[in-house]
Amino acid sequence: MADDDKELVPAEGKRRRTVVVDDRSQIQLQRCKLVLMSGTRKGTEFELKGHEVIVGSGEDCDIRIEEQTVSTRHFAVVRDQQSYMVRDLGSTNGTFLDDSRVREAYIRPGALLRAGEAFFRFEPVYERIELVPSEATEFHGLLGKSYRMRQIFAVLEKVAPTEATVLLQGETGTGKGAVARAVHQASPRHDKPFVVFDCGAIAPTLVESELFGHERGAFTGAVQQRRGALEEANGGSLFIDELSDLGLDLQPKLLRALEDREFTRVGSHKSIKVDGRIIAATQRDLWSEVSAGRFREDLYFRLAVVTVPLPPLRERREDIPLLVDQVLRELSSERYHVFDDLTADLQRMLLAHEWPGNIRELRNTIERAALMDSPHPFISSGPDATKAAQGPIVAEESVTLPAAFALPFKDAKEKLITSFEKEYLTRLLARTDNNIARAAREAGIDRKHLYTLLGKHGLGGGEPAE
């Protein structure tokens, strides 16, 4: 068996079959199974295929369990477009979900089901399929002729028209937001709202209110009723960015909202029905976050119906000319119109650069090139020019900070530090496109402290009042 045909077995023993894009990346399509945990057939796995699977002791059942305490038709597992549900079929001894008797309930991966004295565990399984790359090099505004991007286009073409939840994973600047919007545009919900909720850009104390909304008087400063992102996205799509930044205390509330398709505003006891498609994104490996105890496993499986990892730009260099052409068209540059208008040296440097900021960094670089007078506006001359093969070298403007030497030492020092802080924060925000979570990570400081500093220097980022 070739290495890329081996089934992956995580440390916790759950078998996963994956759709392999290449040796470093996977696109996963989630399905689920019941594993019998009792009796002589203990360990037997039953994959849940089709819309409804009947479990019982009768000969006409899809999963037949020969156990006296199991009714002829005991329970059914029903799959809708986004979830699995268990439904009791009038059994004698009842159907239990995690020790609670139920008539009908949504099932979470890892849950324990009991029919009489027969026990089952509900587990995910991932199906291996062959991905045939799309012939298209564009998908609703996304561009790419590389093999990996065309494979992703092939998946998006199939997934976008459905109601499946999509989880996007990739480095900063790889275009997760653009992919989410493209999925929405290619879906039947394209004429409904597309709402962005960035977990990393909202003060932790306000995340619940921003996501679920709040009633007037729910907390200090809540002077009027507010609709949250879930409610705003009703009928359309909700893009949850920086999902891994969502606090553990709010994760079960989001899970319940997704499974029950209803939620309550902060300060209210009235349930609100919601019908929105969820598209989530994260820079981190979310399964590693689950393993580290920083993200709930049940929420992970609820969101990871289709997991699409987006490749960094350095792994799809053949797409750079297409992306440059797109940026130049948007800029309506008088100097450059397409990639071929750039000098040969500049083209070579663009193709050789590692692009740690990915597409976002490329866009910023091309904008500087189009706006400045020099043919190589972002490449330094002198000794560093010999490093050109490693990519464009961005020349950062030097700034002289005011030092008031005539003042007492303490006052002069304080004034200098204040000037430094404001200059540093201004550059930090520009470099991170005003993404507070990313800025805090790059600066190596707590996000709350960053809000405080921004407010101190009037940069529009003070800690919002509750």
PDB file of C-alpha atoms in Angstrom, residues 12 14 19-20 56-57 75 98 100 108 124 144 151 161 171 196 222 288 386-387 443-444 451 453:
ATOM      1  CA  GLU A  12      -7.326   8.461  20.332  1.00  0.00           C
ATOM      2  CA  LYS A  14     -10.756   7.037  15.832  1.00  0.00           C
ATOM      3  CA  VAL A  19      -9.418  12.977   0.746  1.00  0.00           C
ATOM      4  CA  VAL A  20      -5.760  13.696  -0.023  1.00  0.00           C
ATOM      5  CA  GLY A  56     -33.921  -2.741  15.621  1.00  0.00           C
ATOM      6  CA  SER A  57     -34.250  -6.499  15.964  1.00  0.00           C
ATOM      7  CA  PHE A  75     -34.912   3.927  16.652  1.00  0.00           C
ATOM      8  CA  ASP A  98     -25.998   9.973  26.946  1.00  0.00           C
ATOM      9  CA  SER A 100     -31.194  10.741  28.907  1.00  0.00           C
ATOM     10  CA  ARG A 108     -23.035  14.890  18.637  1.00  0.00           C
ATOM     11  CA  PRO A 124     -17.298  10.351  12.549  1.00  0.00           C
ATOM     12  CA  GLY A 144      -5.882  29.871  -9.589  1.00  0.00           C
ATOM     13  CA  GLN A 151      -8.678  20.710  -6.803  1.00  0.00           C
ATOM     14  CA  PRO A 161     -24.753  24.581  -3.789  1.00  0.00           C
ATOM     15  CA  GLU A 171      -2.250  30.926   7.122  1.00  0.00           C
ATOM     16  CA  VAL A 196     -18.871  38.327   8.808  1.00  0.00           C
ATOM     17  CA  ALA A 222     -27.175  48.124  26.665  1.00  0.00           C
ATOM     18  CA  SER A 288      -4.646  20.191  17.455  1.00  0.00           C
ATOM     19  CA  THR A 386      22.339  41.042  -3.950  1.00  0.00           C
ATOM     20  CA  LYS A 387      19.541  39.363  -2.013  1.00  0.00           C
ATOM     21  CA  ALA A 443       3.253  42.455  19.018  1.00  0.00           C
ATOM     22  CA  GLY A 444       3.373  39.714  21.629  1.00  0.00           C
ATOM     23  CA  TYR A 451      -7.081  47.886  23.075  1.00  0.00           C
ATOM     24  CA  LEU A 453      -2.908  51.326  24.162  1.00  0.00           C
TER      25      LEU A 453
END
